[in-house]
PDB file of C-alpha atoms in Angstrom:
ATOM      1  CA  MET A   1       0.000   0.000   0.000  1.00 47.00           C
ATOM      2  CA  ARG A   2       1.765   3.124  -1.187  1.00 49.00           C
ATOM      3  CA  ARG A   3       0.807   6.757  -1.464  1.00 45.00           C
ATOM      4  CA  PRO A   4       1.306   8.510  -4.821  1.00 49.00           C
ATOM      5  CA  GLN A   5       4.129  10.971  -5.620  1.00 76.00           C
ATOM      6  CA  LEU A   6       6.421  10.265  -2.698  1.00 88.00           C
ATOM      7  CA  ASP A   7       7.044   6.542  -2.303  1.00 92.00           C
ATOM      8  CA  ILE A   8       5.619   6.289   1.211  1.00 96.00           C
ATOM      9  CA  GLN A   9       5.187   2.777   2.591  1.00 95.00           C
ATOM     10  CA  LEU A  10       2.186   2.460   4.913  1.00 98.00           C
ATOM     11  CA  LYS A  11       2.358  -0.435   7.360  1.00 98.00           C
ATOM     12  CA  THR A  12      -0.330  -2.745   8.666  1.00 98.00           C
ATOM     13  CA  PRO A  13      -0.670  -3.203  12.444  1.00 97.00           C
ATOM     14  CA  GLU A  14       0.935  -6.631  12.062  1.00 97.00           C
ATOM     15  CA  GLN A  15       3.928  -5.129  10.264  1.00 98.00           C
ATOM     16  CA  ILE A  16       4.236  -2.475  12.963  1.00 98.00           C
ATOM     17  CA  ASP A  17       4.389  -5.290  15.527  1.00 98.00           C
ATOM     18  CA  LEU A  18       7.439  -6.604  13.651  1.00 98.00           C
ATOM     19  CA  MET A  19       8.971  -3.144  13.628  1.00 98.00           C
ATOM     20  CA  ARG A  20       8.389  -2.925  17.385  1.00 98.00           C
ATOM     21  CA  ALA A  21      10.454  -6.083  17.855  1.00 98.00           C
ATOM     22  CA  ALA A  22      13.316  -4.541  15.871  1.00 98.00           C
ATOM     23  CA  GLY A  23      12.943  -1.312  17.819  1.00 98.00           C
ATOM     24  CA  LEU A  24      13.313  -3.102  21.132  1.00 98.00           C
ATOM     25  CA  VAL A  25      16.573  -4.647  19.941  1.00 98.00           C
ATOM     26  CA  VAL A  26      17.877  -1.150  19.188  1.00 98.00           C
ATOM     27  CA  ALA A  27      16.676   0.070  22.585  1.00 98.00           C
ATOM     28  CA  ALA A  28      18.526  -2.748  24.332  1.00 98.00           C
ATOM     29  CA  ALA A  29      21.736  -1.997  22.453  1.00 98.00           C
ATOM     30  CA  LEU A  30      21.530   1.709  23.287  1.00 98.00           C
ATOM     31  CA  ASP A  31      20.867   0.951  26.947  1.00 98.00           C
ATOM     32  CA  ARG A  32      23.984  -1.227  27.101  1.00 98.00           C
ATOM     33  CA  MET A  33      26.093   1.421  25.410  1.00 98.00           C
ATOM     34  CA  ARG A  34      24.757   4.218  27.610  1.00 98.00           C
ATOM     35  CA  ALA A  35      25.831   2.220  30.660  1.00 98.00           C
ATOM     36  CA  ALA A  36      29.291   1.625  29.143  1.00 98.00           C
ATOM     37  CA  VAL A  37      30.080   5.258  28.266  1.00 98.00           C
ATOM     38  CA  ALA A  38      32.955   6.447  30.469  1.00 98.00           C
ATOM     39  CA  PRO A  39      36.375   8.084  30.205  1.00 98.00           C
ATOM     40  CA  GLY A  40      38.846   5.619  28.684  1.00 98.00           C
ATOM     41  CA  VAL A  41      36.251   3.734  26.625  1.00 98.00           C
ATOM     42  CA  SER A  42      36.827   3.835  22.879  1.00 98.00           C
ATOM     43  CA  THR A  43      34.093   4.283  20.299  1.00 98.00           C
ATOM     44  CA  ALA A  44      35.163   0.906  18.885  1.00 98.00           C
ATOM     45  CA  ASP A  45      34.383  -0.632  22.290  1.00 98.00           C
ATOM     46  CA  LEU A  46      30.857   0.756  22.052  1.00 98.00           C
ATOM     47  CA  ASP A  47      30.504  -0.588  18.529  1.00 98.00           C
ATOM     48  CA  GLU A  48      31.422  -4.078  19.728  1.00 98.00           C
ATOM     49  CA  ILE A  49      28.777  -3.875  22.460  1.00 98.00           C
ATOM     50  CA  ALA A  50      26.113  -2.868  19.958  1.00 98.00           C
ATOM     51  CA  GLU A  51      26.917  -5.613  17.499  1.00 98.00           C
ATOM     52  CA  SER A  52      26.934  -8.217  20.262  1.00 98.00           C
ATOM     53  CA  VAL A  53      23.526  -7.181  21.618  1.00 98.00           C
ATOM     54  CA  ILE A  54      21.984  -7.002  18.148  1.00 98.00           C
ATOM     55  CA  ARG A  55      23.272 -10.387  16.986  1.00 98.00           C
ATOM     56  CA  GLU A  56      22.411 -12.098  20.271  1.00 98.00           C
ATOM     57  CA  ALA A  57      18.806 -11.004  19.645  1.00 98.00           C
ATOM     58  CA  GLY A  58      18.833 -12.693  16.240  1.00 98.00           C
ATOM     59  CA  ALA A  59      18.945  -9.382  14.402  1.00 98.00           C
ATOM     60  CA  VAL A  60      21.511  -7.813  12.085  1.00 98.00           C
ATOM     61  CA  PRO A  61      23.152  -4.378  12.464  1.00 98.00           C
ATOM     62  CA  SER A  62      21.510  -2.339   9.729  1.00 98.00           C
ATOM     63  CA  PHE A  63      24.341   0.203   9.530  1.00 98.00           C
ATOM     64  CA  LYS A  64      27.113  -2.316   8.903  1.00 97.00           C
ATOM     65  CA  GLY A  65      27.763  -2.477   5.171  1.00 97.00           C
ATOM     66  CA  TYR A  66      25.136   0.182   4.403  1.00 97.00           C
ATOM     67  CA  HIS A  67      26.631   1.925   1.347  1.00 96.00           C
ATOM     68  CA  GLY A  68      29.959   0.611   2.622  1.00 97.00           C
ATOM     69  CA  PHE A  69      29.704   1.907   6.211  1.00 98.00           C
ATOM     70  CA  PRO A  70      32.105  -0.264   8.227  1.00 98.00           C
ATOM     71  CA  ALA A  71      30.474  -0.383  11.680  1.00 98.00           C
ATOM     72  CA  SER A  72      27.292  -1.133  13.625  1.00 98.00           C
ATOM     73  CA  ILE A  73      26.895   2.350  15.132  1.00 98.00           C
ATOM     74  CA  CYS A  74      27.684   5.954  14.347  1.00 98.00           C
ATOM     75  CA  SER A  75      29.620   7.420  17.289  1.00 98.00           C
ATOM     76  CA  SER A  76      29.785  11.202  16.983  1.00 98.00           C
ATOM     77  CA  VAL A  77      31.845  12.998  19.642  1.00 98.00           C
ATOM     78  CA  ASN A  78      31.695  16.741  20.412  1.00 98.00           C
ATOM     79  CA  GLU A  79      31.837  18.660  17.096  1.00 98.00           C
ATOM     80  CA  GLN A  80      30.964  15.504  15.151  1.00 98.00           C
ATOM     81  CA  VAL A  81      27.260  15.710  14.341  1.00 98.00           C
ATOM     82  CA  VAL A  82      26.367  12.406  12.691  1.00 98.00           C
ATOM     83  CA  HIS A  83      27.812   9.401  10.838  1.00 98.00           C
ATOM     84  CA  ALA A  84      31.176   9.283  12.607  1.00 98.00           C
ATOM     85  CA  ILE A  85      32.911   5.906  12.279  1.00 98.00           C
ATOM     86  CA  PRO A  86      33.896   4.120  15.519  1.00 98.00           C
ATOM     87  CA  ASP A  87      37.639   3.829  15.966  1.00 98.00           C
ATOM     88  CA  ARG A  88      39.922   2.151  18.470  1.00 98.00           C
ATOM     89  CA  SER A  89      41.981   5.326  18.669  1.00 98.00           C
ATOM     90  CA  GLN A  90      39.002   7.550  19.545  1.00 98.00           C
ATOM     91  CA  VAL A  91      38.948   7.248  23.330  1.00 98.00           C
ATOM     92  CA  LEU A  92      36.320   9.112  25.307  1.00 98.00           C
ATOM     93  CA  ARG A  93      37.529  11.775  27.736  1.00 98.00           C
ATOM     94  CA  ASP A  94      35.968  13.457  30.717  1.00 98.00           C
ATOM     95  CA  GLY A  95      33.714  16.273  29.486  1.00 98.00           C
ATOM     96  CA  ASP A  96      32.985  14.808  26.048  1.00 98.00           C
ATOM     97  CA  LEU A  97      29.481  14.636  24.610  1.00 98.00           C
ATOM     98  CA  ILE A  98      28.827  11.579  22.417  1.00 98.00           C
ATOM     99  CA  SER A  99      25.877  10.873  20.148  1.00 98.00           C
ATOM    100  CA  ILE A 100      25.343   7.171  19.441  1.00 98.00           C
ATOM    101  CA  ASP A 101      23.143   6.212  16.497  1.00 98.00           C
ATOM    102  CA  CYS A 102      22.167   2.542  16.177  1.00 98.00           C
ATOM    103  CA  GLY A 103      20.028   0.463  13.831  1.00 98.00           C
ATOM    104  CA  ALA A 104      18.938  -3.158  13.619  1.00 98.00           C
ATOM    105  CA  VAL A 105      16.945  -5.220  11.157  1.00 98.00           C
ATOM    106  CA  LEU A 106      14.889  -8.158  12.417  1.00 98.00           C
ATOM    107  CA  ASP A 107      12.757 -10.354  10.171  1.00 98.00           C
ATOM    108  CA  GLY A 108      13.187  -7.781   7.403  1.00 98.00           C
ATOM    109  CA  TRP A 109      12.032  -4.753   9.426  1.00 98.00           C
ATOM    110  CA  HIS A 110      14.192  -1.890  10.695  1.00 98.00           C
ATOM    111  CA  GLY A 111      14.560  -0.012  13.948  1.00 98.00           C
ATOM    112  CA  ASP A 112      16.659   3.153  14.247  1.00 98.00           C
ATOM    113  CA  ALA A 113      17.357   5.386  17.257  1.00 98.00           C
ATOM    114  CA  ALA A 114      20.033   7.646  18.727  1.00 98.00           C
ATOM    115  CA  ILE A 115      21.000   8.991  22.141  1.00 98.00           C
ATOM    116  CA  THR A 116      23.378  11.720  23.313  1.00 98.00           C
ATOM    117  CA  VAL A 117      25.349  10.936  26.467  1.00 98.00           C
ATOM    118  CA  GLY A 118      27.768  12.955  28.578  1.00 98.00           C
ATOM    119  CA  VAL A 119      31.120  11.441  29.495  1.00 98.00           C
ATOM    120  CA  GLY A 120      32.055  12.002  33.138  1.00 98.00           C
ATOM    121  CA  GLU A 121      31.712  15.623  34.244  1.00 97.00           C
ATOM    122  CA  VAL A 122      30.199  17.568  31.347  1.00 98.00           C
ATOM    123  CA  ARG A 123      29.531  21.302  31.098  1.00 98.00           C
ATOM    124  CA  PRO A 124      25.890  21.930  32.093  1.00 98.00           C
ATOM    125  CA  GLU A 125      25.171  23.909  28.929  1.00 98.00           C
ATOM    126  CA  LEU A 126      26.089  20.883  26.802  1.00 98.00           C
ATOM    127  CA  LEU A 127      23.846  18.582  28.782  1.00 98.00           C
ATOM    128  CA  ARG A 128      21.069  21.141  28.473  1.00 98.00           C
ATOM    129  CA  MET A 129      21.442  21.153  24.679  1.00 98.00           C
ATOM    130  CA  ALA A 130      21.050  17.360  24.688  1.00 98.00           C
ATOM    131  CA  THR A 131      17.919  17.717  26.813  1.00 98.00           C
ATOM    132  CA  VAL A 132      16.526  20.362  24.472  1.00 98.00           C
ATOM    133  CA  ALA A 133      17.105  18.044  21.501  1.00 98.00           C
ATOM    134  CA  GLU A 134      15.297  15.217  23.285  1.00 98.00           C
ATOM    135  CA  ASP A 135      12.388  17.435  24.304  1.00 98.00           C
ATOM    136  CA  ALA A 136      12.097  18.702  20.728  1.00 98.00           C
ATOM    137  CA  MET A 137      12.039  15.141  19.422  1.00 98.00           C
ATOM    138  CA  TRP A 138       9.162  14.286  21.765  1.00 98.00           C
ATOM    139  CA  ALA A 139       7.362  17.476  20.729  1.00 98.00           C
ATOM    140  CA  GLY A 140       7.594  16.317  17.122  1.00 98.00           C
ATOM    141  CA  ILE A 141       6.325  12.842  17.940  1.00 98.00           C
ATOM    142  CA  GLY A 142       3.452  14.307  19.940  1.00 98.00           C
ATOM    143  CA  ALA A 143       2.539  16.571  17.039  1.00 98.00           C
ATOM    144  CA  ALA A 144       2.468  13.564  14.721  1.00 98.00           C
ATOM    145  CA  ALA A 145       0.077  11.726  17.042  1.00 98.00           C
ATOM    146  CA  ARG A 146      -2.242  14.680  17.505  1.00 98.00           C
ATOM    147  CA  GLY A 147      -2.224  15.430  13.787  1.00 98.00           C
ATOM    148  CA  MET A 148      -3.155  11.873  12.879  1.00 98.00           C
ATOM    149  CA  LEU A 149      -5.889  11.667  15.529  1.00 98.00           C
ATOM    150  CA  SER A 150      -7.425  14.976  14.390  1.00 98.00           C
ATOM    151  CA  GLY A 151      -7.428  13.905  10.752  1.00 97.00           C
ATOM    152  CA  ARG A 152      -5.889  17.251   9.778  1.00 97.00           C
ATOM    153  CA  GLY A 153      -2.199  16.677  10.382  1.00 98.00           C
ATOM    154  CA  ARG A 154       0.488  17.187   7.767  1.00 98.00           C
ATOM    155  CA  LEU A 155       4.115  16.097   7.759  1.00 98.00           C
ATOM    156  CA  THR A 156       5.570  19.551   8.401  1.00 98.00           C
ATOM    157  CA  ASP A 157       3.536  19.816  11.606  1.00 98.00           C
ATOM    158  CA  ILE A 158       6.299  17.600  13.008  1.00 98.00           C
ATOM    159  CA  SER A 159       9.014  19.883  11.658  1.00 98.00           C
ATOM    160  CA  TYR A 160       7.293  22.944  13.078  1.00 98.00           C
ATOM    161  CA  ALA A 161       6.873  21.355  16.512  1.00 98.00           C
ATOM    162  CA  VAL A 162      10.550  20.392  16.657  1.00 98.00           C
ATOM    163  CA  GLU A 163      11.706  23.856  15.647  1.00 98.00           C
ATOM    164  CA  ARG A 164       9.293  25.632  17.987  1.00 98.00           C
ATOM    165  CA  ALA A 165      10.499  23.568  20.948  1.00 98.00           C
ATOM    166  CA  VAL A 166      14.137  24.314  20.146  1.00 98.00           C
ATOM    167  CA  ARG A 167      13.578  28.043  19.613  1.00 98.00           C
ATOM    168  CA  ALA A 168      11.659  28.323  22.878  1.00 98.00           C
ATOM    169  CA  ALA A 169      14.573  26.761  24.771  1.00 98.00           C
ATOM    170  CA  GLY A 170      17.422  29.006  23.626  1.00 97.00           C
ATOM    171  CA  ARG A 171      19.824  29.897  20.857  1.00 97.00           C
ATOM    172  CA  TYR A 172      20.830  26.628  19.219  1.00 98.00           C
ATOM    173  CA  GLY A 173      21.735  25.790  15.660  1.00 98.00           C
ATOM    174  CA  ILE A 174      19.317  23.377  13.964  1.00 98.00           C
ATOM    175  CA  VAL A 175      21.554  21.421  11.605  1.00 97.00           C
ATOM    176  CA  GLU A 176      20.861  22.110   7.950  1.00 88.00           C
ATOM    177  CA  GLY A 177      20.408  19.422   5.322  1.00 90.00           C
ATOM    178  CA  TYR A 178      19.790  16.493   7.672  1.00 95.00           C
ATOM    179  CA  GLY A 179      16.654  15.205   9.332  1.00 97.00           C
ATOM    180  CA  GLY A 180      14.366  12.264   9.927  1.00 98.00           C
ATOM    181  CA  HIS A 181      12.936   9.819   7.442  1.00 98.00           C
ATOM    182  CA  GLY A 182      10.466   7.089   6.744  1.00 98.00           C
ATOM    183  CA  ILE A 183      11.452   3.634   7.961  1.00 98.00           C
ATOM    184  CA  GLY A 184      10.240   0.095   7.394  1.00 98.00           C
ATOM    185  CA  THR A 185      11.565  -2.591   5.085  1.00 98.00           C
ATOM    186  CA  GLU A 186      14.416  -0.183   4.366  1.00 97.00           C
ATOM    187  CA  MET A 187      16.228   1.975   6.879  1.00 97.00           C
ATOM    188  CA  HIS A 188      15.680   5.161   4.888  1.00 97.00           C
ATOM    189  CA  GLN A 189      12.401   5.699   3.058  1.00 97.00           C
ATOM    190  CA  ASP A 190      10.231   8.609   2.001  1.00 97.00           C
ATOM    191  CA  PRO A 191       9.366  11.065   3.367  1.00 97.00           C
ATOM    192  CA  HIS A 192      12.267  13.195   4.561  1.00 97.00           C
ATOM    193  CA  VAL A 193      11.363  14.915   7.838  1.00 98.00           C
ATOM    194  CA  LEU A 194      12.997  18.307   8.341  1.00 97.00           C
ATOM    195  CA  ASN A 195      13.590  19.644  11.842  1.00 98.00           C
ATOM    196  CA  HIS A 196      12.327  23.103  10.906  1.00 97.00           C
ATOM    197  CA  GLY A 197       9.648  24.617   8.732  1.00 97.00           C
ATOM    198  CA  ARG A 198       6.098  25.930   8.507  1.00 97.00           C
ATOM    199  CA  PRO A 199       3.218  23.652   9.536  1.00 98.00           C
ATOM    200  CA  GLY A 200       0.401  22.300   7.384  1.00 98.00           C
ATOM    201  CA  ARG A 201       2.420  21.094   4.409  1.00 97.00           C
ATOM    202  CA  GLY A 202       3.380  17.783   2.883  1.00 96.00           C
ATOM    203  CA  PRO A 203       1.749  14.358   3.070  1.00 97.00           C
ATOM    204  CA  ARG A 204      -1.038  13.731   5.535  1.00 97.00           C
ATOM    205  CA  LEU A 205      -0.251  12.086   8.860  1.00 98.00           C
ATOM    206  CA  VAL A 206      -2.202   8.851   8.558  1.00 98.00           C
ATOM    207  CA  GLN A 207      -2.468   5.436  10.146  1.00 98.00           C
ATOM    208  CA  GLY A 208       0.372   3.152   9.061  1.00 98.00           C
ATOM    209  CA  LEU A 209       2.956   5.896   8.630  1.00 98.00           C
ATOM    210  CA  ALA A 210       6.290   5.035  10.285  1.00 98.00           C
ATOM    211  CA  LEU A 211       8.958   7.689  10.740  1.00 98.00           C
ATOM    212  CA  ALA A 212      12.296   8.254  12.441  1.00 98.00           C
ATOM    213  CA  ILE A 213      12.292  11.663  14.131  1.00 98.00           C
ATOM    214  CA  GLU A 214      15.818  12.969  14.795  1.00 98.00           C
ATOM    215  CA  PRO A 215      16.705  16.515  15.814  1.00 98.00           C
ATOM    216  CA  MET A 216      20.356  17.551  15.496  1.00 98.00           C
ATOM    217  CA  LEU A 217      21.434  20.674  17.351  1.00 98.00           C
ATOM    218  CA  THR A 218      24.640  22.633  17.777  1.00 98.00           C
ATOM    219  CA  MET A 219      25.899  25.168  20.278  1.00 98.00           C
ATOM    220  CA  GLY A 220      26.727  27.482  17.383  1.00 98.00           C
ATOM    221  CA  SER A 221      26.197  27.608  13.636  1.00 97.00           C
ATOM    222  CA  PRO A 222      23.876  25.066  11.988  1.00 97.00           C
ATOM    223  CA  ARG A 223      26.280  24.675   9.062  1.00 97.00           C
ATOM    224  CA  THR A 224      28.248  21.458   8.651  1.00 98.00           C
ATOM    225  CA  VAL A 225      30.943  19.877   6.501  1.00 98.00           C
ATOM    226  CA  GLU A 226      31.652  16.250   5.630  1.00 97.00           C
ATOM    227  CA  LEU A 227      35.140  14.948   6.310  1.00 98.00           C
ATOM    228  CA  ASP A 228      37.332  13.166   3.792  1.00 97.00           C
ATOM    229  CA  ASP A 229      36.264   9.743   5.085  1.00 96.00           C
ATOM    230  CA  GLY A 230      33.014  10.330   3.207  1.00 97.00           C
ATOM    231  CA  TRP A 231      30.897   9.817   6.331  1.00 98.00           C
ATOM    232  CA  THR A 232      31.690  11.972   9.345  1.00 98.00           C
ATOM    233  CA  VAL A 233      29.725  15.228   9.463  1.00 98.00           C
ATOM    234  CA  VAL A 234      31.137  17.959  11.730  1.00 98.00           C
ATOM    235  CA  THR A 235      30.034  21.462  12.625  1.00 98.00           C
ATOM    236  CA  ARG A 236      31.732  24.042  10.431  1.00 98.00           C
ATOM    237  CA  ASP A 237      32.517  26.306  13.386  1.00 98.00           C
ATOM    238  CA  GLY A 238      33.724  23.489  15.662  1.00 98.00           C
ATOM    239  CA  SER A 239      30.845  23.861  18.114  1.00 98.00           C
ATOM    240  CA  VAL A 240      29.578  20.826  20.022  1.00 98.00           C
ATOM    241  CA  ALA A 241      26.530  19.008  18.643  1.00 98.00           C
ATOM    242  CA  ALA A 242      23.789  16.703  19.933  1.00 98.00           C
ATOM    243  CA  HIS A 243      21.676  14.161  18.038  1.00 98.00           C
ATOM    244  CA  VAL A 244      18.725  12.106  19.309  1.00 98.00           C
ATOM    245  CA  GLU A 245      16.267   9.862  17.465  1.00 98.00           C
ATOM    246  CA  HIS A 246      13.309   7.537  17.902  1.00 98.00           C
ATOM    247  CA  SER A 247      11.400   5.443  15.372  1.00 98.00           C
ATOM    248  CA  MET A 248       7.611   5.766  15.671  1.00 98.00           C
ATOM    249  CA  ALA A 249       4.493   4.522  13.925  1.00 98.00           C
ATOM    250  CA  LEU A 250       0.954   5.852  13.758  1.00 98.00           C
ATOM    251  CA  LEU A 251      -1.919   3.483  14.516  1.00 98.00           C
ATOM    252  CA  GLU A 252      -5.660   4.031  14.526  1.00 97.00           C
ATOM    253  CA  ASP A 253      -5.722   5.015  18.208  1.00 97.00           C
ATOM    254  CA  GLY A 254      -2.381   6.780  18.624  1.00 98.00           C
ATOM    255  CA  VAL A 255       1.365   6.648  18.238  1.00 98.00           C
ATOM    256  CA  TRP A 256       3.785   3.841  19.097  1.00 98.00           C
ATOM    257  CA  VAL A 257       7.374   4.888  19.777  1.00 98.00           C
ATOM    258  CA  LEU A 258       8.933   1.686  18.555  1.00 98.00           C
ATOM    259  CA  THR A 259      12.424   2.242  19.960  1.00 98.00           C
ATOM    260  CA  ALA A 260      11.295   3.408  23.423  1.00 98.00           C
ATOM    261  CA  PRO A 261      11.019   0.557  25.944  1.00 97.00           C
ATOM    262  CA  ASP A 262       7.686   1.929  27.222  1.00 97.00           C
ATOM    263  CA  GLY A 263       6.391   2.767  23.756  1.00 98.00           C
ATOM    264  CA  GLY A 264       6.548   6.463  24.628  1.00 98.00           C
ATOM    265  CA  ARG A 265       3.927   6.391  27.379  1.00 97.00           C
ATOM    266  CA  ALA A 266       6.005   8.219  30.012  1.00 97.00           C
ATOM    267  CA  ARG A 267       6.374  11.220  27.712  1.00 98.00           C
ATOM    268  CA  LEU A 268       3.148  11.078  25.704  1.00 98.00           C
ATOM    269  CA  GLY A 269       0.566   9.471  27.998  1.00 97.00           C
ATOM    270  CA  ASP A 270      -2.733   8.676  26.311  1.00 96.00           C
ATOM    271  CA  LEU A 271      -1.384   9.628  22.888  1.00 98.00           C
ATOM    272  CA  VAL A 272       0.264   6.185  22.884  1.00 98.00           C
ATOM    273  CA  THR A 273      -1.699   3.369  21.288  1.00 97.00           C
ATOM    274  CA  ALA A 274      -3.373   0.798  23.515  1.00 95.00           C
ATOM    275  CA  ARG A 275      -1.290  -1.720  21.579  1.00 91.00           C
ATOM    276  CA  GLU A 276       1.448  -0.800  24.084  1.00 88.00           C
ATOM    277  CA  PRO A 277       0.086  -1.980  27.454  1.00 82.00           C
ATOM    278  CA  ALA A 278       0.054   0.732  30.104  1.00 75.00           C
ATOM    279  CA  GLU A 279       1.778  -1.525  32.645  1.00 63.00           C
ATOM    280  CA  SER A 280       4.835  -1.770  30.375  1.00 51.00           C
ATOM    281  CA  SER A 281       5.539   1.903  31.008  1.00 46.00           C
ATOM    282  CA  SER A 282       7.273   0.911  34.201  1.00 43.00           C
ATOM    283  CA  ALA A 283       9.595  -1.496  32.379  1.00 42.00           C
ATOM    284  CA  GLY A 284      12.951  -0.548  30.905  1.00 39.00           C
TER     285      GLY A 284
END
């Protein structure tokens, strides 16, 4: 079932169940890596943890081999925004801020999520930026749910909600040229989801739509450059960046945050589908 123009794949509830299973694998891997982040740990160490958790669950790291990417996670430290390649020589230091992006495919369906974690004692303003990014992500997911339930929602309502939350919190750069995306039988699908823009535009927010919502913020300019490795994206002005992400799907009665252990209930309450039992909100 596909919408015209953009090649948007709408999922059945049964297919979303499969995506939820993949999302929980990603959540488990991120939880293990979050616990392992500390001064002296290398980004390659974190990559090994992720691959182990994913494969033990019977899934496959969706990043590894994707267009030649050599690892199971993207491990972006400080001025690195996204897509940084884990390396044995990149050892975390006290005060660093690391964004860890992880994906897994299980039974042909993808999950994709990212967290930003402080290493040791981190400057409060950096931790606040990470919190602002996370709050903006949840604002976007909430807007998607409300837009679908009202029957009037459009894709850029998400973009507008993300930007509005960021702007209300302070002076941060919203990274240009990168954003969220559709997700399903491929990791990246239509539509592209910007983290800024006017509301009321683009495809309708409808049941079966699955998206990865991923704000990327900087302490300075939103402009970025790609390094010679063909992957790592860094801030042009050298300012520190944060990146967070969840995969979500819209069902008839609400949203399901597929990569959140509680399905999103702690942040979104009754906007979460009854398909995610309320008692599970205390798990994970």
